[in-house]
mmCIF file of N, CA and C in Angstrom:
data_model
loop_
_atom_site.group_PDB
_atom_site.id
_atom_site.type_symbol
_atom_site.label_atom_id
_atom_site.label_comp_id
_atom_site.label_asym_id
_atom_site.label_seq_id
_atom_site.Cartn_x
_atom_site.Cartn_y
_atom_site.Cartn_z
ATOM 1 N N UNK A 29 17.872 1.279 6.421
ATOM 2 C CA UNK A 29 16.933 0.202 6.194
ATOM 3 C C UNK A 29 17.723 -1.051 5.806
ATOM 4 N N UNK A 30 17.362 -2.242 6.367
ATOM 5 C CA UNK A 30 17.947 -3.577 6.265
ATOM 6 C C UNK A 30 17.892 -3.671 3.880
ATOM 7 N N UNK A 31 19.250 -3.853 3.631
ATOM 8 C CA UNK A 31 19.249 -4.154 2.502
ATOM 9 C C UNK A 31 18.205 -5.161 1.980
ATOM 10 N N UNK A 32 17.796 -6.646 2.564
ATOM 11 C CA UNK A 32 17.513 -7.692 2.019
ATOM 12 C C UNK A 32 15.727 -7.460 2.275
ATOM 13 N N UNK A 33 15.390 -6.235 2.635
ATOM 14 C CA UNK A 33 13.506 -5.777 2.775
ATOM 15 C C UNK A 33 13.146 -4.905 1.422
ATOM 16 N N UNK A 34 12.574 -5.190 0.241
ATOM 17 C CA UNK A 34 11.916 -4.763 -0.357
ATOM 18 C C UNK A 34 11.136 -3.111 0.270
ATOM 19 N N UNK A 35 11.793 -2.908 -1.008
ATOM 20 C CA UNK A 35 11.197 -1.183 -0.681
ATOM 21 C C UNK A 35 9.919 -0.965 -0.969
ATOM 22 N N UNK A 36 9.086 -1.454 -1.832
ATOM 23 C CA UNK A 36 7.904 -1.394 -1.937
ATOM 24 C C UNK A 36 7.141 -1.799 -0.923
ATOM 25 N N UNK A 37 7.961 -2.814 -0.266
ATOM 26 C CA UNK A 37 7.159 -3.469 1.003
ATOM 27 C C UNK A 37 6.961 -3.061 2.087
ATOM 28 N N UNK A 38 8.205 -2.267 2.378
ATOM 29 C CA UNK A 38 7.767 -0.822 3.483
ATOM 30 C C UNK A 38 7.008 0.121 2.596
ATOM 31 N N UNK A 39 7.153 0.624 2.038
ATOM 32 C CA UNK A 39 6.218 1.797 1.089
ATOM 33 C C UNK A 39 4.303 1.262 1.954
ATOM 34 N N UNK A 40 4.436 -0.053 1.277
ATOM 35 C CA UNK A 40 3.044 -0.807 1.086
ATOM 36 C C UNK A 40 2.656 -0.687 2.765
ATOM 37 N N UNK A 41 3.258 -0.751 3.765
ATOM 38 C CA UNK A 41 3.245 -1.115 5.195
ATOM 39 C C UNK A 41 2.865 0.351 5.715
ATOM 40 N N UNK A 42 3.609 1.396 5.309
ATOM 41 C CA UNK A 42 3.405 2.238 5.673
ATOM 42 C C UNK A 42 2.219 3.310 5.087
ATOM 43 N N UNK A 43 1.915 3.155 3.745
ATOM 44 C CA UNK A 43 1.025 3.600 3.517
ATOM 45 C C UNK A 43 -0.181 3.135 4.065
ATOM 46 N N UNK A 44 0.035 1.613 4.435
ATOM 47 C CA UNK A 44 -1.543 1.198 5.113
ATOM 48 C C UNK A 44 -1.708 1.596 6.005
ATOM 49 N N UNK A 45 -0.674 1.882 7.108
ATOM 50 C CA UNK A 45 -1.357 1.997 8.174
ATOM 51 C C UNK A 45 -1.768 3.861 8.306
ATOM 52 N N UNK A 46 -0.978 4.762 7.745
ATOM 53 C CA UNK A 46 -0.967 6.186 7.540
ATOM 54 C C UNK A 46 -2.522 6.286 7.028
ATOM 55 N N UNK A 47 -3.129 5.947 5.617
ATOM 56 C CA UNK A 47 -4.133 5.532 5.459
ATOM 57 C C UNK A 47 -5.392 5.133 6.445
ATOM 58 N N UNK A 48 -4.442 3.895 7.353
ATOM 59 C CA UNK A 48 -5.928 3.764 8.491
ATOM 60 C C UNK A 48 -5.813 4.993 9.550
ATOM 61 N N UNK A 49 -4.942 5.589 9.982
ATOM 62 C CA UNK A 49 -4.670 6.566 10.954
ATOM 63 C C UNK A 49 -5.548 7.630 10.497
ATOM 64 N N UNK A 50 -5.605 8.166 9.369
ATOM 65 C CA UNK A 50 -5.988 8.964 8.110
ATOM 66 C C UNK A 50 -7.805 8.725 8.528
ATOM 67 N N UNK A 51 -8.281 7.791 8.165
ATOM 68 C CA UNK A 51 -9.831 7.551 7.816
ATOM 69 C C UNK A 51 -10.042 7.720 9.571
ATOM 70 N N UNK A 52 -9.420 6.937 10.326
ATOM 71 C CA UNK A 52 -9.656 6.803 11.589
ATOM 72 C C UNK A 52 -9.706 8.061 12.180
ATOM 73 N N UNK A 53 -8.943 8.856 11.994
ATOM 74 C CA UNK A 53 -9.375 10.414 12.527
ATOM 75 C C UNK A 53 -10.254 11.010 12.132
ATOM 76 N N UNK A 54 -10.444 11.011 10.788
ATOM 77 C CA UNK A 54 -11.720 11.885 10.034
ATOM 78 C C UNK A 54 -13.385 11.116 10.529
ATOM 79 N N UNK A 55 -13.129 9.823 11.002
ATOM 80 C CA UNK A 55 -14.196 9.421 11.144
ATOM 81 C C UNK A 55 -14.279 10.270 12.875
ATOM 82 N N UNK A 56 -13.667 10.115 13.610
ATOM 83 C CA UNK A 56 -13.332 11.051 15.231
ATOM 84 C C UNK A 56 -13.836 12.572 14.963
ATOM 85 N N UNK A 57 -13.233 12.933 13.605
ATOM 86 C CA UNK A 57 -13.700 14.632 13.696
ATOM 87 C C UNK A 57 -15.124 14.455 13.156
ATOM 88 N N UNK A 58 -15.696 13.641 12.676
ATOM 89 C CA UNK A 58 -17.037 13.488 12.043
ATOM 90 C C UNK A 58 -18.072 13.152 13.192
ATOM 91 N N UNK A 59 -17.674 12.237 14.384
ATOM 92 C CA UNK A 59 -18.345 11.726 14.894
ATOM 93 C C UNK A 59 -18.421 13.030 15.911
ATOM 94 N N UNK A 60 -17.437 13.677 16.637
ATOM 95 C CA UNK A 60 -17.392 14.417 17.620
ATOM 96 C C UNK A 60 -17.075 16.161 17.032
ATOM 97 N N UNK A 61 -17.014 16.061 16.291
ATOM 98 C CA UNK A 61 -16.845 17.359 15.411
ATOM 99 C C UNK A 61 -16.143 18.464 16.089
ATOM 100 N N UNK A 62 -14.481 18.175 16.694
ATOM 101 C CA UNK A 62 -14.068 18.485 18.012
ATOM 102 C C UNK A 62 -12.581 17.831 17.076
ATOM 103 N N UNK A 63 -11.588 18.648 16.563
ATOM 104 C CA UNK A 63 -10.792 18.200 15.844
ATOM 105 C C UNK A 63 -9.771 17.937 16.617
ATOM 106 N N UNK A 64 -9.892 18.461 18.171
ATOM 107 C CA UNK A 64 -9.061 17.751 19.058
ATOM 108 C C UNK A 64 -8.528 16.073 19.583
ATOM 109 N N UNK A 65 -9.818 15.664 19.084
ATOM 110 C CA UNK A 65 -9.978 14.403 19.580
ATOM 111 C C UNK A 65 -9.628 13.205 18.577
ATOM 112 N N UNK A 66 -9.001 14.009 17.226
ATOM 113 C CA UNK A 66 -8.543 13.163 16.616
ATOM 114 C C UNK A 66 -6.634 13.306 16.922
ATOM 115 N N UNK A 67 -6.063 12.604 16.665
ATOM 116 C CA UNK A 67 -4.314 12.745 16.735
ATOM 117 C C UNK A 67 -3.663 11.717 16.342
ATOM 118 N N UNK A 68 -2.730 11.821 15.748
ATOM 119 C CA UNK A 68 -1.376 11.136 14.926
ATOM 120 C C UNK A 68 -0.219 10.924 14.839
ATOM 121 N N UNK A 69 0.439 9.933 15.965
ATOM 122 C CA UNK A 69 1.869 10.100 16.190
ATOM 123 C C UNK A 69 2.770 9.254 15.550
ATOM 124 N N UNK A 70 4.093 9.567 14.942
ATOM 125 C CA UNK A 70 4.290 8.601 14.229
ATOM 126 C C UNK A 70 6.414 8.535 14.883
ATOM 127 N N UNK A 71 6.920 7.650 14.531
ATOM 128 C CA UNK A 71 8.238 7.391 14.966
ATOM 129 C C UNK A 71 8.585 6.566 13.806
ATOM 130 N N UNK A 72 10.227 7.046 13.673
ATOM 131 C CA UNK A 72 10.793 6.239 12.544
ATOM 132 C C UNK A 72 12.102 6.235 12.747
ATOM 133 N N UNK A 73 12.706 5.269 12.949
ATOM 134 C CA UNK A 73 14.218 4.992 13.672
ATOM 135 C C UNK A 73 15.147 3.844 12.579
ATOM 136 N N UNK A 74 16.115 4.621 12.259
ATOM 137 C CA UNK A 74 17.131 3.405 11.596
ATOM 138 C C UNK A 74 18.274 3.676 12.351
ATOM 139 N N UNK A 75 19.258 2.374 12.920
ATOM 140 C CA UNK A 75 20.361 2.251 13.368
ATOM 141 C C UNK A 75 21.554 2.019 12.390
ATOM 142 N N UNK A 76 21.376 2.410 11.307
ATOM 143 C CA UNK A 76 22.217 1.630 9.708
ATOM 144 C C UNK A 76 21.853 0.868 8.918
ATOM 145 N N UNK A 77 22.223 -0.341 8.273
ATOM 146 C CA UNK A 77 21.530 -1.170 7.619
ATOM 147 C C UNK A 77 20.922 -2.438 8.370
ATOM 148 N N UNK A 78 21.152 -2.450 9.457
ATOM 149 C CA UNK A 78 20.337 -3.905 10.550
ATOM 150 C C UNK A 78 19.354 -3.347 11.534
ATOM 151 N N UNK A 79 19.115 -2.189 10.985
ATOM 152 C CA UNK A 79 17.770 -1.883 12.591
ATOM 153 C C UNK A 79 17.175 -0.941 11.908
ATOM 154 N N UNK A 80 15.536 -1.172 12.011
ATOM 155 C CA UNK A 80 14.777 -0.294 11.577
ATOM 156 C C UNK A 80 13.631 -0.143 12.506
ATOM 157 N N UNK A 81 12.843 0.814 12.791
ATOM 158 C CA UNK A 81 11.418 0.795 13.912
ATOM 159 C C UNK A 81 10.966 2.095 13.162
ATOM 160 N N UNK A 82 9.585 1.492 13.387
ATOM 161 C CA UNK A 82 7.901 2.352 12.452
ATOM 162 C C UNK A 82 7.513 1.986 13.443
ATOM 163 N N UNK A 83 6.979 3.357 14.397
ATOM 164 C CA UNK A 83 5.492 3.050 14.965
ATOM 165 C C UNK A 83 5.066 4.498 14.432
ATOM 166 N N UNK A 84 3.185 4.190 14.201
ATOM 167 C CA UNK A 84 2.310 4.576 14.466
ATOM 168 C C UNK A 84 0.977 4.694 15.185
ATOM 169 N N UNK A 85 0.960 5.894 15.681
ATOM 170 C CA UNK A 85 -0.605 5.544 17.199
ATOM 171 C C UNK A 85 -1.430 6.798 16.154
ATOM 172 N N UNK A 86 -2.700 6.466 16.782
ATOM 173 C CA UNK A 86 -4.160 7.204 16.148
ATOM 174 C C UNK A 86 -4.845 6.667 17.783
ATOM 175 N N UNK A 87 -5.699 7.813 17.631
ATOM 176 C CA UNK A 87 -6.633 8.326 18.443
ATOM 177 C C UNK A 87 -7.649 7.218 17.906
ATOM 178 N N UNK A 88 -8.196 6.388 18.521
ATOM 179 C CA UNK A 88 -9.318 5.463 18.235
ATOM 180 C C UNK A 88 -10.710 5.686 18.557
ATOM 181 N N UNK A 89 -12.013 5.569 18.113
ATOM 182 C CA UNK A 89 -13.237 5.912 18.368
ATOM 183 C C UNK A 89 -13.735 4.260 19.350
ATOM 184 N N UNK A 90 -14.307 4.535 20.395
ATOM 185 C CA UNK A 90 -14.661 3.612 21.411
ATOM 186 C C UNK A 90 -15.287 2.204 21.121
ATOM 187 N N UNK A 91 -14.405 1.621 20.470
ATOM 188 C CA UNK A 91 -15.075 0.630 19.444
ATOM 189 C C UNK A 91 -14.335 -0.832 20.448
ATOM 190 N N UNK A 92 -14.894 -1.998 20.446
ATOM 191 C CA UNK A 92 -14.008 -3.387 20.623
ATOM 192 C C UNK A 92 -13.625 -3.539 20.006
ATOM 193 N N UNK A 93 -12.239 -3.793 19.749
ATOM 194 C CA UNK A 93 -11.713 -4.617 18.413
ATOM 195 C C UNK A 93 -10.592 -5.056 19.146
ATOM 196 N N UNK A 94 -10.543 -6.612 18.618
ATOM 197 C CA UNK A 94 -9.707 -7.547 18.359
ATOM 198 C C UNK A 94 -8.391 -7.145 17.723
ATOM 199 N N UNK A 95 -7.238 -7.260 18.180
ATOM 200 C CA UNK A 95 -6.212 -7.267 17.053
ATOM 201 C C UNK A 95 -5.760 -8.128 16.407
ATOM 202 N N UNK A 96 -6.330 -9.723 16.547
ATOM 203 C CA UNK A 96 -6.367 -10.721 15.946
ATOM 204 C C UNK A 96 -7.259 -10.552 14.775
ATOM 205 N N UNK A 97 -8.352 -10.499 15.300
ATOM 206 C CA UNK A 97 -9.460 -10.116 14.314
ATOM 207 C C UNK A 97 -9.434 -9.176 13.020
ATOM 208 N N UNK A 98 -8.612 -8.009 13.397
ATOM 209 C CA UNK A 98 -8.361 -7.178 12.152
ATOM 210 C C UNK A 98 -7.045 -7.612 11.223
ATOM 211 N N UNK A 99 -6.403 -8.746 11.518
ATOM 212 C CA UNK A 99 -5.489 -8.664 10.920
ATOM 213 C C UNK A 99 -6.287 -9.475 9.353
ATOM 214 N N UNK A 100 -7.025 -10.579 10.022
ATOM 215 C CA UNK A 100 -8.194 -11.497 9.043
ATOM 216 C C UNK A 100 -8.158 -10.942 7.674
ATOM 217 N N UNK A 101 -7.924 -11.337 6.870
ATOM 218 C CA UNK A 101 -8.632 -10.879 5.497
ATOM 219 C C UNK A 101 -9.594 -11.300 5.320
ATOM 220 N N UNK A 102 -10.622 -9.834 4.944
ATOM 221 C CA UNK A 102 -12.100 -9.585 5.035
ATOM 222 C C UNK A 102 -12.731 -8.548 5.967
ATOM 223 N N UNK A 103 -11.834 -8.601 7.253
ATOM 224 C CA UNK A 103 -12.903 -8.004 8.393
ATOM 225 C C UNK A 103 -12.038 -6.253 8.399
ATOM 226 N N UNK A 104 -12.992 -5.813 8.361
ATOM 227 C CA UNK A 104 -13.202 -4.531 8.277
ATOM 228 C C UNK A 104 -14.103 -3.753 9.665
ATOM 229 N N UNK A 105 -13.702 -2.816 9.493
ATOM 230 C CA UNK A 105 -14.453 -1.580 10.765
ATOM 231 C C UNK A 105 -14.942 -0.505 10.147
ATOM 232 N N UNK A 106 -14.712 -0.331 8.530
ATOM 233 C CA UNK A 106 -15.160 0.381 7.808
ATOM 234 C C UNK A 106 -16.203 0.321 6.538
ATOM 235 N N UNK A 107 -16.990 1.553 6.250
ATOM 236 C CA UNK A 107 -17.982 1.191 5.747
ATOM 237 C C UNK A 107 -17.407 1.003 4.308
ATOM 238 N N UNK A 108 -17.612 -0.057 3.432
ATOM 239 C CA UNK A 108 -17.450 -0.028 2.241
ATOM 240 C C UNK A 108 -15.845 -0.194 1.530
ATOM 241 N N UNK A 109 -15.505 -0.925 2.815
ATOM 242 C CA UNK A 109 -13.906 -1.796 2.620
ATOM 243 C C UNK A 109 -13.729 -2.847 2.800
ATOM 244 N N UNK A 110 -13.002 -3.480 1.998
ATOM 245 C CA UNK A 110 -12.419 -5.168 2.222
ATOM 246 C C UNK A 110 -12.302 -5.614 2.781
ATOM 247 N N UNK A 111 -11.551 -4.609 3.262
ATOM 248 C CA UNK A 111 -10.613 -5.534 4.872
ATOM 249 C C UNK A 111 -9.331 -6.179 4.564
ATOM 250 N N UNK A 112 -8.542 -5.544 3.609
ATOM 251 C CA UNK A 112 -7.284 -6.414 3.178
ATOM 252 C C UNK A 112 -6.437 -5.440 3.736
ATOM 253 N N UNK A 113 -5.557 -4.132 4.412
ATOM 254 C CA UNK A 113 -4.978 -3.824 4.533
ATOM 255 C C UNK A 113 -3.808 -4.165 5.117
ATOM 256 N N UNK A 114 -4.593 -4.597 7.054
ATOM 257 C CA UNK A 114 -4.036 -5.020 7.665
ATOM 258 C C UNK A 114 -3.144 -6.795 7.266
ATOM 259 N N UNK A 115 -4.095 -7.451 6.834
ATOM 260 C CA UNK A 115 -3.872 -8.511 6.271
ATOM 261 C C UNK A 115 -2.866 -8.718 4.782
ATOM 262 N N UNK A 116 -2.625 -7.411 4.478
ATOM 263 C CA UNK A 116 -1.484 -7.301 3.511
ATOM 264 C C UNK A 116 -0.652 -7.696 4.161
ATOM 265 N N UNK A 117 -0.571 -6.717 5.124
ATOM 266 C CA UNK A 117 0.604 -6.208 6.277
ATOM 267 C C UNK A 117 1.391 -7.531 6.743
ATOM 268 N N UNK A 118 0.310 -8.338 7.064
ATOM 269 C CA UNK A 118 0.528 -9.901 7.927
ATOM 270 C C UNK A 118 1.352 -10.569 6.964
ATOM 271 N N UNK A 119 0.582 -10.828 5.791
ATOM 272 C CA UNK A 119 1.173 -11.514 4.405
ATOM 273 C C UNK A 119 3.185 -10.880 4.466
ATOM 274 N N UNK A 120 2.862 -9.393 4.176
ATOM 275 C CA UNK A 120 4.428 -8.724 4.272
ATOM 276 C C UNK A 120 5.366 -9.422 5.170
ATOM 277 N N UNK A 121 4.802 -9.215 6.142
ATOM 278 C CA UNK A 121 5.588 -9.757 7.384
ATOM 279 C C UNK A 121 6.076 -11.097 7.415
ATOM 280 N N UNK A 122 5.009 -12.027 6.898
ATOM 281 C CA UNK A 122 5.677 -13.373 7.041
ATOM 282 C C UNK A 122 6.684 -13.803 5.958
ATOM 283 N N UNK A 123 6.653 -12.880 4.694
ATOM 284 C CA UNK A 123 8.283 -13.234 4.291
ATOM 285 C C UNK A 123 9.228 -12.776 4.816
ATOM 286 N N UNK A 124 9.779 -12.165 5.867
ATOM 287 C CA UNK A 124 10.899 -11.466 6.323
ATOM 288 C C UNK A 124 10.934 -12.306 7.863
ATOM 289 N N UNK A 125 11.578 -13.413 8.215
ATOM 290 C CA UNK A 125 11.462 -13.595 9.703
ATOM 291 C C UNK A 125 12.129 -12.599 10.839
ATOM 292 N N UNK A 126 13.109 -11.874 10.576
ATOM 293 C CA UNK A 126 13.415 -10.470 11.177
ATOM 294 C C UNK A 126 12.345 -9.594 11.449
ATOM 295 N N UNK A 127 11.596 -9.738 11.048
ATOM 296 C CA UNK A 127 10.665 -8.359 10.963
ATOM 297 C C UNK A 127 9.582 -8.744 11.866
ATOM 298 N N UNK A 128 8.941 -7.780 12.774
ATOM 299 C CA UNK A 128 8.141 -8.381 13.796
ATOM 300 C C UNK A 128 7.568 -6.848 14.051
ATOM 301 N N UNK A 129 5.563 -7.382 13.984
ATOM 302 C CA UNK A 129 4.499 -5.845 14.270
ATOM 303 C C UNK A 129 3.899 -6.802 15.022
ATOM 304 N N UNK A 130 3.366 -5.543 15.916
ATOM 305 C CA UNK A 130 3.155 -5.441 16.899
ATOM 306 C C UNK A 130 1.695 -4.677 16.987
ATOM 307 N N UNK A 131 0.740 -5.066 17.386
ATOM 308 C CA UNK A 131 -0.723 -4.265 17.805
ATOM 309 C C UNK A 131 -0.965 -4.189 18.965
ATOM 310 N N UNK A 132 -1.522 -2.740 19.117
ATOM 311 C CA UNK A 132 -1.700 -3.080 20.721
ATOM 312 C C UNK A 132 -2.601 -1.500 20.683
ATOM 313 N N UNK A 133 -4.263 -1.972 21.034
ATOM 314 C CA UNK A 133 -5.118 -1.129 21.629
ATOM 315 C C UNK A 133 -5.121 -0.940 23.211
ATOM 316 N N UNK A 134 -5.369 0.136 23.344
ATOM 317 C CA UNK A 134 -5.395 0.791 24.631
ATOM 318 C C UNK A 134 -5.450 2.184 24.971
ATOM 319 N N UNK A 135 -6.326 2.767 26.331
ATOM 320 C CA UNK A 135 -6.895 4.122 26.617
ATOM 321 C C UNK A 135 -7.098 4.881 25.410
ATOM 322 N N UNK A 136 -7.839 3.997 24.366
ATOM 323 C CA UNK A 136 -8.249 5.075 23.415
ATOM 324 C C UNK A 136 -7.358 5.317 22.147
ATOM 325 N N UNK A 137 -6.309 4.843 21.910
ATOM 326 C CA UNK A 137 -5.264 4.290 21.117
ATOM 327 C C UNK A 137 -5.035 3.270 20.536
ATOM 328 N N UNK A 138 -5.123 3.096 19.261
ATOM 329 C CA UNK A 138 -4.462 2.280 18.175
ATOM 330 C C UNK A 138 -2.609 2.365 18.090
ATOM 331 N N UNK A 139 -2.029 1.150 18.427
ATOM 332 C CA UNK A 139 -0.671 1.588 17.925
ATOM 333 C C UNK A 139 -0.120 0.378 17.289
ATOM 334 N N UNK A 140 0.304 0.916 16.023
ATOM 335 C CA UNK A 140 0.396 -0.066 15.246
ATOM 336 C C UNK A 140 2.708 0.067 15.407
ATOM 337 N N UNK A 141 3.467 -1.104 15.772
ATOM 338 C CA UNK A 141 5.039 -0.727 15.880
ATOM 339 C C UNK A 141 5.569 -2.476 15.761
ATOM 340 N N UNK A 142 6.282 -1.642 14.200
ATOM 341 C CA UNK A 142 7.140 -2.570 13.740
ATOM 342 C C UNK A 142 8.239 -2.563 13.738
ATOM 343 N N UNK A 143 9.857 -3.627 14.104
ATOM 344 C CA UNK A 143 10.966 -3.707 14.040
ATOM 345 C C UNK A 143 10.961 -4.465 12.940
ATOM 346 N N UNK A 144 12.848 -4.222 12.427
ATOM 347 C CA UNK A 144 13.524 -4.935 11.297
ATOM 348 C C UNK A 144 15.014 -5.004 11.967
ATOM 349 N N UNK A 145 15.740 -6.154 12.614
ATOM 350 C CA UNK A 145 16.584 -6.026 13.162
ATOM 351 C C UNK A 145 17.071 -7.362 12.579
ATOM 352 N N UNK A 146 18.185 -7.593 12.062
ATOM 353 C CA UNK A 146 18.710 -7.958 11.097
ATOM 354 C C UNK A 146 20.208 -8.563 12.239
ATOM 355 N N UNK A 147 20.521 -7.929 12.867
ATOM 356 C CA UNK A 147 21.456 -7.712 13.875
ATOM 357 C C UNK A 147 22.381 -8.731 14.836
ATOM 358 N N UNK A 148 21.005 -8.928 15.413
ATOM 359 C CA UNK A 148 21.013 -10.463 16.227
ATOM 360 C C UNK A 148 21.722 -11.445 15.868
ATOM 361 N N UNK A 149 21.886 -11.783 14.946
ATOM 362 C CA UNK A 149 22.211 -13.118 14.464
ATOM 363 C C UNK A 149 23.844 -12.902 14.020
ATOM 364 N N UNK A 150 24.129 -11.793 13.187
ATOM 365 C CA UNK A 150 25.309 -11.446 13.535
ATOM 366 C C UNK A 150 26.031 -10.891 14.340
ATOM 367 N N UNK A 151 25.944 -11.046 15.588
ATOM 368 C CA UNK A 151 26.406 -10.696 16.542
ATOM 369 C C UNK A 151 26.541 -11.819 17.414
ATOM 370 N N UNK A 152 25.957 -13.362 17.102
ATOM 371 C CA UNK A 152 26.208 -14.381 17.913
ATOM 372 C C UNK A 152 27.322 -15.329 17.046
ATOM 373 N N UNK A 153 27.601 -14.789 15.439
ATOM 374 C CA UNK A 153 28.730 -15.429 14.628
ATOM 375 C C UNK A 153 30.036 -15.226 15.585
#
């Protein structure tokens, strides 16, 4: 993990989204009661101290959503939540300019994949 990223701040990143993966399935086994149709893939890659990659995908319930829209603080897809998670996430992100997430819905998939590549820049010194 890049020395100069706060450990709490991945902690905080990753628990949110594990968390939404988390509710997001149980709401799939609730709705379809078919525990197949929920699933959870996750990837975690460090190259040393200048390269890091987190992705996580979840099985999504047939919903529109914006990935602009959820990042918002406030907007929620759930009953009886804030809506600050994702929007932590955003906040996280914009102190680190290295660090770059990525959303991207599709065939039924949420995938939430973040880099920390630190790298670049020393390598053009």
């Amino acid at each position: 993990m890049p020395d100069h990223i706060d450990e709490l701040d991945l902690v905080r990143i990753i628990g949110i989204t594990f968390d939404n993966a988390i509710e997001e399935s149980k709401a799939l086994i609730g709705e379809k009661h078919n525990i197949r149709s929920a699933e959870v893939q996750i990837m975690v890659y460090s190259d040393g101290p200048g390269e890091f990659e987190y992705e996580i995908r979840n099985r999504i319930q047939n919903k529109k959503i914006s990935t602009s829209q959820i990042q918002q603080r406030g907007f929620t897809t759930k009953k009886n939540h804030k809506g600050l998670g994702l929007a932590n996430i955003k906040e996280i992100e914009n102190k680190y300019p290295d660090m770059s997430i990525s959303y991207t819905i599709q065939d039924g998939w949420f995938d939430f994949y973040m880099t920390i590549d630190t790298e670049d820049g020393e390598e053009n010194e």
